[in-house]
Structure formats: C-alpha cells, structure tokens
mmCIF file of C-alpha atoms in Angstrom:
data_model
loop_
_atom_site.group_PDB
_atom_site.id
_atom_site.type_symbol
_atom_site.label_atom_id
_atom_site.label_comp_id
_atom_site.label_asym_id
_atom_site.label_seq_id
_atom_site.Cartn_x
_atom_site.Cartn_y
_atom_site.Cartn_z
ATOM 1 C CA UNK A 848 -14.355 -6.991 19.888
ATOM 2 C CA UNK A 849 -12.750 -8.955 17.159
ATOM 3 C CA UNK A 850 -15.786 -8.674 15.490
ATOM 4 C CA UNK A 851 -15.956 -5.322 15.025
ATOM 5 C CA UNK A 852 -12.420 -3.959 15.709
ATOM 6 C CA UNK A 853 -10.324 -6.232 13.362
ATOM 7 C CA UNK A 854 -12.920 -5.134 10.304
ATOM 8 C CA UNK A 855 -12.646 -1.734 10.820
ATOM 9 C CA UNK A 856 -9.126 -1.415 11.345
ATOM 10 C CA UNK A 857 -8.238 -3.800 8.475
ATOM 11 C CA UNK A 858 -10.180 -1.928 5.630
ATOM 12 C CA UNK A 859 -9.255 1.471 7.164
ATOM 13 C CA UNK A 860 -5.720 0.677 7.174
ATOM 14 C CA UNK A 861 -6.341 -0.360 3.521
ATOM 15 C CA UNK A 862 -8.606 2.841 2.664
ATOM 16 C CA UNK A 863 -5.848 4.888 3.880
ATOM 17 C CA UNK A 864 -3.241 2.993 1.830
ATOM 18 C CA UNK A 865 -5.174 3.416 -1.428
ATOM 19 C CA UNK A 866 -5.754 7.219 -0.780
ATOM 20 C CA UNK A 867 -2.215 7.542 -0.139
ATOM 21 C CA UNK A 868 -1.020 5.957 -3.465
ATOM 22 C CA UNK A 869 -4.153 7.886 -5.876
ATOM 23 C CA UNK A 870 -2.911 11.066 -4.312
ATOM 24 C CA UNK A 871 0.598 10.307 -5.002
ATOM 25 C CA UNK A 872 -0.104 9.127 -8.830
ATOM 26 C CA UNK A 873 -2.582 12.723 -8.933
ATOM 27 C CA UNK A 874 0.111 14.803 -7.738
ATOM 28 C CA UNK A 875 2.835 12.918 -10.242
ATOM 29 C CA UNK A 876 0.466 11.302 -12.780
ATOM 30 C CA UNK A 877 1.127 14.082 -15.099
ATOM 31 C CA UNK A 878 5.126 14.093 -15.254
ATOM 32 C CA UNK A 879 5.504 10.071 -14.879
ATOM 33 C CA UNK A 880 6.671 8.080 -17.984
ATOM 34 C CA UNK A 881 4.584 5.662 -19.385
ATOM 35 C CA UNK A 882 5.514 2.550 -17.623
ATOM 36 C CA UNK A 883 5.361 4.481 -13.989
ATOM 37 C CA UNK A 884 2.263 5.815 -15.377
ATOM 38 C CA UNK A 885 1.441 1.846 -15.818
ATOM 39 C CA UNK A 886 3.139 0.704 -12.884
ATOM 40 C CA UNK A 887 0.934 2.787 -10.194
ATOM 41 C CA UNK A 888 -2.343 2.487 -11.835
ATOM 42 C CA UNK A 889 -1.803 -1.263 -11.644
ATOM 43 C CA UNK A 890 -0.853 -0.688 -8.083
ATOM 44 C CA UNK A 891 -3.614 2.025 -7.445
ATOM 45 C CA UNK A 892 -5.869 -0.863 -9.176
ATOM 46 C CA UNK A 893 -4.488 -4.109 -7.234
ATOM 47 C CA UNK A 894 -4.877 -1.547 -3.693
ATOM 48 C CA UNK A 895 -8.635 -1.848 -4.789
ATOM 49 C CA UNK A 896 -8.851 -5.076 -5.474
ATOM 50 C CA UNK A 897 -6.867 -6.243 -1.713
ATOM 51 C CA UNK A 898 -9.342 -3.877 0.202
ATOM 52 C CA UNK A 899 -12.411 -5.801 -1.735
ATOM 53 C CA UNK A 900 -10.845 -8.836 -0.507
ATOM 54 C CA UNK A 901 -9.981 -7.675 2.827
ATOM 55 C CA UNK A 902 -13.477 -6.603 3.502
ATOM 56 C CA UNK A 903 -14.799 -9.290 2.412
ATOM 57 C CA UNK A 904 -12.304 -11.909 4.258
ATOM 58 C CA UNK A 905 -12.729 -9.809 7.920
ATOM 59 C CA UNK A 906 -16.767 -9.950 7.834
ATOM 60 C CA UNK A 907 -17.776 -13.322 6.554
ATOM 61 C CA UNK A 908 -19.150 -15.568 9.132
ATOM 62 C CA UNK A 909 -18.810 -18.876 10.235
ATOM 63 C CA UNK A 910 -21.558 -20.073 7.528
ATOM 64 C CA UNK A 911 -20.118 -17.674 4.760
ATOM 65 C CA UNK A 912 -17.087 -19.867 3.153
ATOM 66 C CA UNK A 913 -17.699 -18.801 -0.234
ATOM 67 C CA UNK A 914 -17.449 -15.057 0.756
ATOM 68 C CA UNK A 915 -14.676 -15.887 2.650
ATOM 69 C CA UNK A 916 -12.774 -17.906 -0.237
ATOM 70 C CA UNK A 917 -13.960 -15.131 -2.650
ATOM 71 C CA UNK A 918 -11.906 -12.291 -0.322
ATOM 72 C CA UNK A 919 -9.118 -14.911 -0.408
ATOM 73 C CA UNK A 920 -9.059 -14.591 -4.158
ATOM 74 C CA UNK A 921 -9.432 -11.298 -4.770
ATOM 75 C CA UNK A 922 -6.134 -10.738 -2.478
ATOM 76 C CA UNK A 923 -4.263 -12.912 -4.535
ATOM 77 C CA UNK A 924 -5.173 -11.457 -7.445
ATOM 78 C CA UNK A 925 -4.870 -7.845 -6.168
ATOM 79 C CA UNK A 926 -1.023 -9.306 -4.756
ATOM 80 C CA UNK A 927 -0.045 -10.235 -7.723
ATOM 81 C CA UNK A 928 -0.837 -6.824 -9.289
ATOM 82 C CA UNK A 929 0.246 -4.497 -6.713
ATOM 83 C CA UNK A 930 3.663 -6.196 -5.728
ATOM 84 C CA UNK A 931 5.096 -5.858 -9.054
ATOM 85 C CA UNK A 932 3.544 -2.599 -9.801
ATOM 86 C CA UNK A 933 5.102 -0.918 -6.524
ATOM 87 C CA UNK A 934 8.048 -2.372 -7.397
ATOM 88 C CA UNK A 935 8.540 -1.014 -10.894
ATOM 89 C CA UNK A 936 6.632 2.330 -9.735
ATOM 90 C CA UNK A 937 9.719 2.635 -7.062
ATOM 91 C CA UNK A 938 11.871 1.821 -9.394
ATOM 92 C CA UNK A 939 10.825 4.992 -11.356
ATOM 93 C CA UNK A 940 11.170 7.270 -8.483
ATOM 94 C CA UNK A 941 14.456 5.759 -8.398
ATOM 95 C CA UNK A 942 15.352 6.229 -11.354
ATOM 96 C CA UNK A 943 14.239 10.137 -11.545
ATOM 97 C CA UNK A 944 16.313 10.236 -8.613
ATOM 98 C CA UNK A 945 13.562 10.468 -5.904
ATOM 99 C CA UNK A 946 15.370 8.145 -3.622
ATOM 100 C CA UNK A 947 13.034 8.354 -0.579
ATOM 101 C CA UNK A 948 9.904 7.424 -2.049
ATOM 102 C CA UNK A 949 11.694 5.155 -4.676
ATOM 103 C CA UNK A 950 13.009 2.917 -1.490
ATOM 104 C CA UNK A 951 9.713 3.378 0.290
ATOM 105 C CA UNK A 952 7.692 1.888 -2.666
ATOM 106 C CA UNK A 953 9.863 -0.657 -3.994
ATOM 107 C CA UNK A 954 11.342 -1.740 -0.706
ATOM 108 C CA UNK A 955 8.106 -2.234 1.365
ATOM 109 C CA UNK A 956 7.223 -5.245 -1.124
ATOM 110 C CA UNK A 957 10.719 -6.823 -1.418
ATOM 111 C CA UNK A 958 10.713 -6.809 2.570
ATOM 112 C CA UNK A 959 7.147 -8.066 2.821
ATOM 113 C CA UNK A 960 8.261 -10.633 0.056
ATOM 114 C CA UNK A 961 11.287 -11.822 1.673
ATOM 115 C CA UNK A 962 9.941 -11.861 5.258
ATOM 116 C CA UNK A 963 7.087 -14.265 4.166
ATOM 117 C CA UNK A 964 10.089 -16.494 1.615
ATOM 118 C CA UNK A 965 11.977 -16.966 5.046
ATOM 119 C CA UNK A 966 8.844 -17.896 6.875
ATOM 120 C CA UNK A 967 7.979 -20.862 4.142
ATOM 121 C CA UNK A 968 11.410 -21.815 4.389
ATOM 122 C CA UNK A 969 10.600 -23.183 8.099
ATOM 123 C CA UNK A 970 11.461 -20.408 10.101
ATOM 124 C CA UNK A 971 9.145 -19.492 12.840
ATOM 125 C CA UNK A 972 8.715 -16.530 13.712
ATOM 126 C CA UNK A 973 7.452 -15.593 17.234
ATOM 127 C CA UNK A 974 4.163 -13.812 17.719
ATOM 128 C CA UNK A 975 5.576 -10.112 18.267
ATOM 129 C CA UNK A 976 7.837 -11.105 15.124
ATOM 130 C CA UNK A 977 4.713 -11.464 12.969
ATOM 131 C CA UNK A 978 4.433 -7.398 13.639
ATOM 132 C CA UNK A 979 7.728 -7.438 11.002
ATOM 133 C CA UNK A 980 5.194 -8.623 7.987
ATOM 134 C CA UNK A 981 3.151 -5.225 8.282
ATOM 135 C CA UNK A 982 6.376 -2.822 8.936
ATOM 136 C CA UNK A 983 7.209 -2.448 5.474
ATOM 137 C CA UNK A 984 4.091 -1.526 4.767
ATOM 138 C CA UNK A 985 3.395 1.400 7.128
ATOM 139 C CA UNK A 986 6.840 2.635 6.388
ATOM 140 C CA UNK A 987 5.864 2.976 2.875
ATOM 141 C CA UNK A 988 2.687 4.471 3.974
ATOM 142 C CA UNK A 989 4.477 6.878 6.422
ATOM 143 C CA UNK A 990 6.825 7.581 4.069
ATOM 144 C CA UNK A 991 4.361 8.337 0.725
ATOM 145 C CA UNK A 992 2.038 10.552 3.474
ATOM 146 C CA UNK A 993 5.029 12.581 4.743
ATOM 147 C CA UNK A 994 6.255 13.254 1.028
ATOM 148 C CA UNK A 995 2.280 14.363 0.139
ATOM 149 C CA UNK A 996 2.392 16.589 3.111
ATOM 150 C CA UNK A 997 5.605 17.803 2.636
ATOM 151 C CA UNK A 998 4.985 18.870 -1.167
ATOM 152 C CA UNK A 999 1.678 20.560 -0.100
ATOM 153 C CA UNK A 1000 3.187 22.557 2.861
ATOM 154 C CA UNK A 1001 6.315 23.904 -0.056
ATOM 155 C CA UNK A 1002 3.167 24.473 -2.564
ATOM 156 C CA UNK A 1003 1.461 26.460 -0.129
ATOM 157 C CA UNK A 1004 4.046 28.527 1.283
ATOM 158 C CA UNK A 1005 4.974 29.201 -2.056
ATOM 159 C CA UNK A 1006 1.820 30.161 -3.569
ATOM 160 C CA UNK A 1007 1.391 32.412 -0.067
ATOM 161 C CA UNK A 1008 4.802 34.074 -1.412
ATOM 162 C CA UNK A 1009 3.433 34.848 -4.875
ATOM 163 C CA UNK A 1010 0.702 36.098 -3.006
ATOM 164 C CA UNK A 1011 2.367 38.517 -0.942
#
C-alpha cells in the first residue's frame, strides 16, 4: 500500500500544485510587473523541480540510494527557488491589493518555514501535529483554486451577458 499509495498521492498532490500556480501566472502573466512576472516563474519553475524530486524520492528502492539522494537534491534546490519566489509573488498580490491570494501565497511558506524553525529548535511535535507542516500548503492551494474558479465563473457569466 505504501508502495503504491504514498507515490501517487505525493506527485499528484504536487501535479495539482504546479497546475494551480501556471494557471494562475496564465491568467495574470500578462498584467504582473516584472519582478511578479520573475517571482512566479521561479516558483512555477522550483514547483517543477520539487515534483522531479518528489517522484523520484517516493519510488526509489531499497538498492536505489543515488536516485533517492538525487530526489533529495532536486527538493532542495527546487525549495530554495520556490519559497522565496511565493513569497515575493504574494507580496505582489499584496501589493496590487489582492489580499486573499497575496496572504495565501506568501503566507503558506512563512508558516511552512516557521513550523519546521520551531521543530529544529527542539520542539516535538506529536504525530497528528506533523499534519500542521502540509496545512499551509493546501490552504494556498485551496485558496489559488477557488480564486481560478471564481474568476472563470465571473468571465463566463459575463461573456453569457454580452451574449444575450
């Protein structure tokens, strides 16, 4: 089972992530400034890179260290691209006044951020607890997926209206 279920759900939870964040940066790529622009292609990019790792963390065997440690790098390195990019593209949603996704994308990696800073500080966490490092993160996705729908369902009424 945790051969086959934790794969799956890992890189669809990360497939879904990615095609969460390119839709967002289609829908606003056009009317972003340049370093939002910047900011969620880096984090569009790093997304990429942390699903590559992901899958190839979750499938290597017992006998496949070197897959193993190469998923473990390519995290890192997509980390250390997406964190700051989601921050800085949430801070240009917050800064155009689009509050709701501005907290949702900036938030969800402070959170993560300072959740795992406590935990390294000696604090442990119980089991259930750990559930707290991936609630930022489906927050942000919940929250980027409701705002896609949301501006699709307005688009379409509207263009029925014109329509009419």
């Amino acid at each position: 089972m945790q051969r086959i279920a934790q794969p799956f759900l890992t890189v669809s939870a990360n497939v879904l992530v990615i095609v969460g964040l390119g839709a967002l940066f289609k829908r606003d790529g056009t009317s972003l400034s340049n370093l939002r622009s910047v900011s969620g292609l880096v984090t569009v990019f790093g997304t990429s890179i942390i699903l590559f790792g992901s899958l190839l963390v979750t499938t290597a065997g017992l006998d496949e260290i070197m897959s193993y440690v190469l998923g473990l790098l390519a995290q890192a390195i997509g980390l250390v691209l997406t964190l700051p990019g989601l921050v800085g593209w949430g801070a240009g949603y917050l800064r155009a006044d689009n509050m709701r996704l501005g907290i949702a994308l900036a938030g969800a990696p402070l959170l993560t951020c300072a959740y795992l800073g406590v935990s390294l500080l000696g604090v442990q966490f119980t089991p259930i607890a750990d559930l707290l490092l991936i609630t930022p993160t489906s927050a942000m996705a919940l929250v980027v997926g409701y705002d896609l729908w949301a501006d699709s369902a307005s688009s379409s009424a509207a263009h029925h209206q014109s329509k009419s």
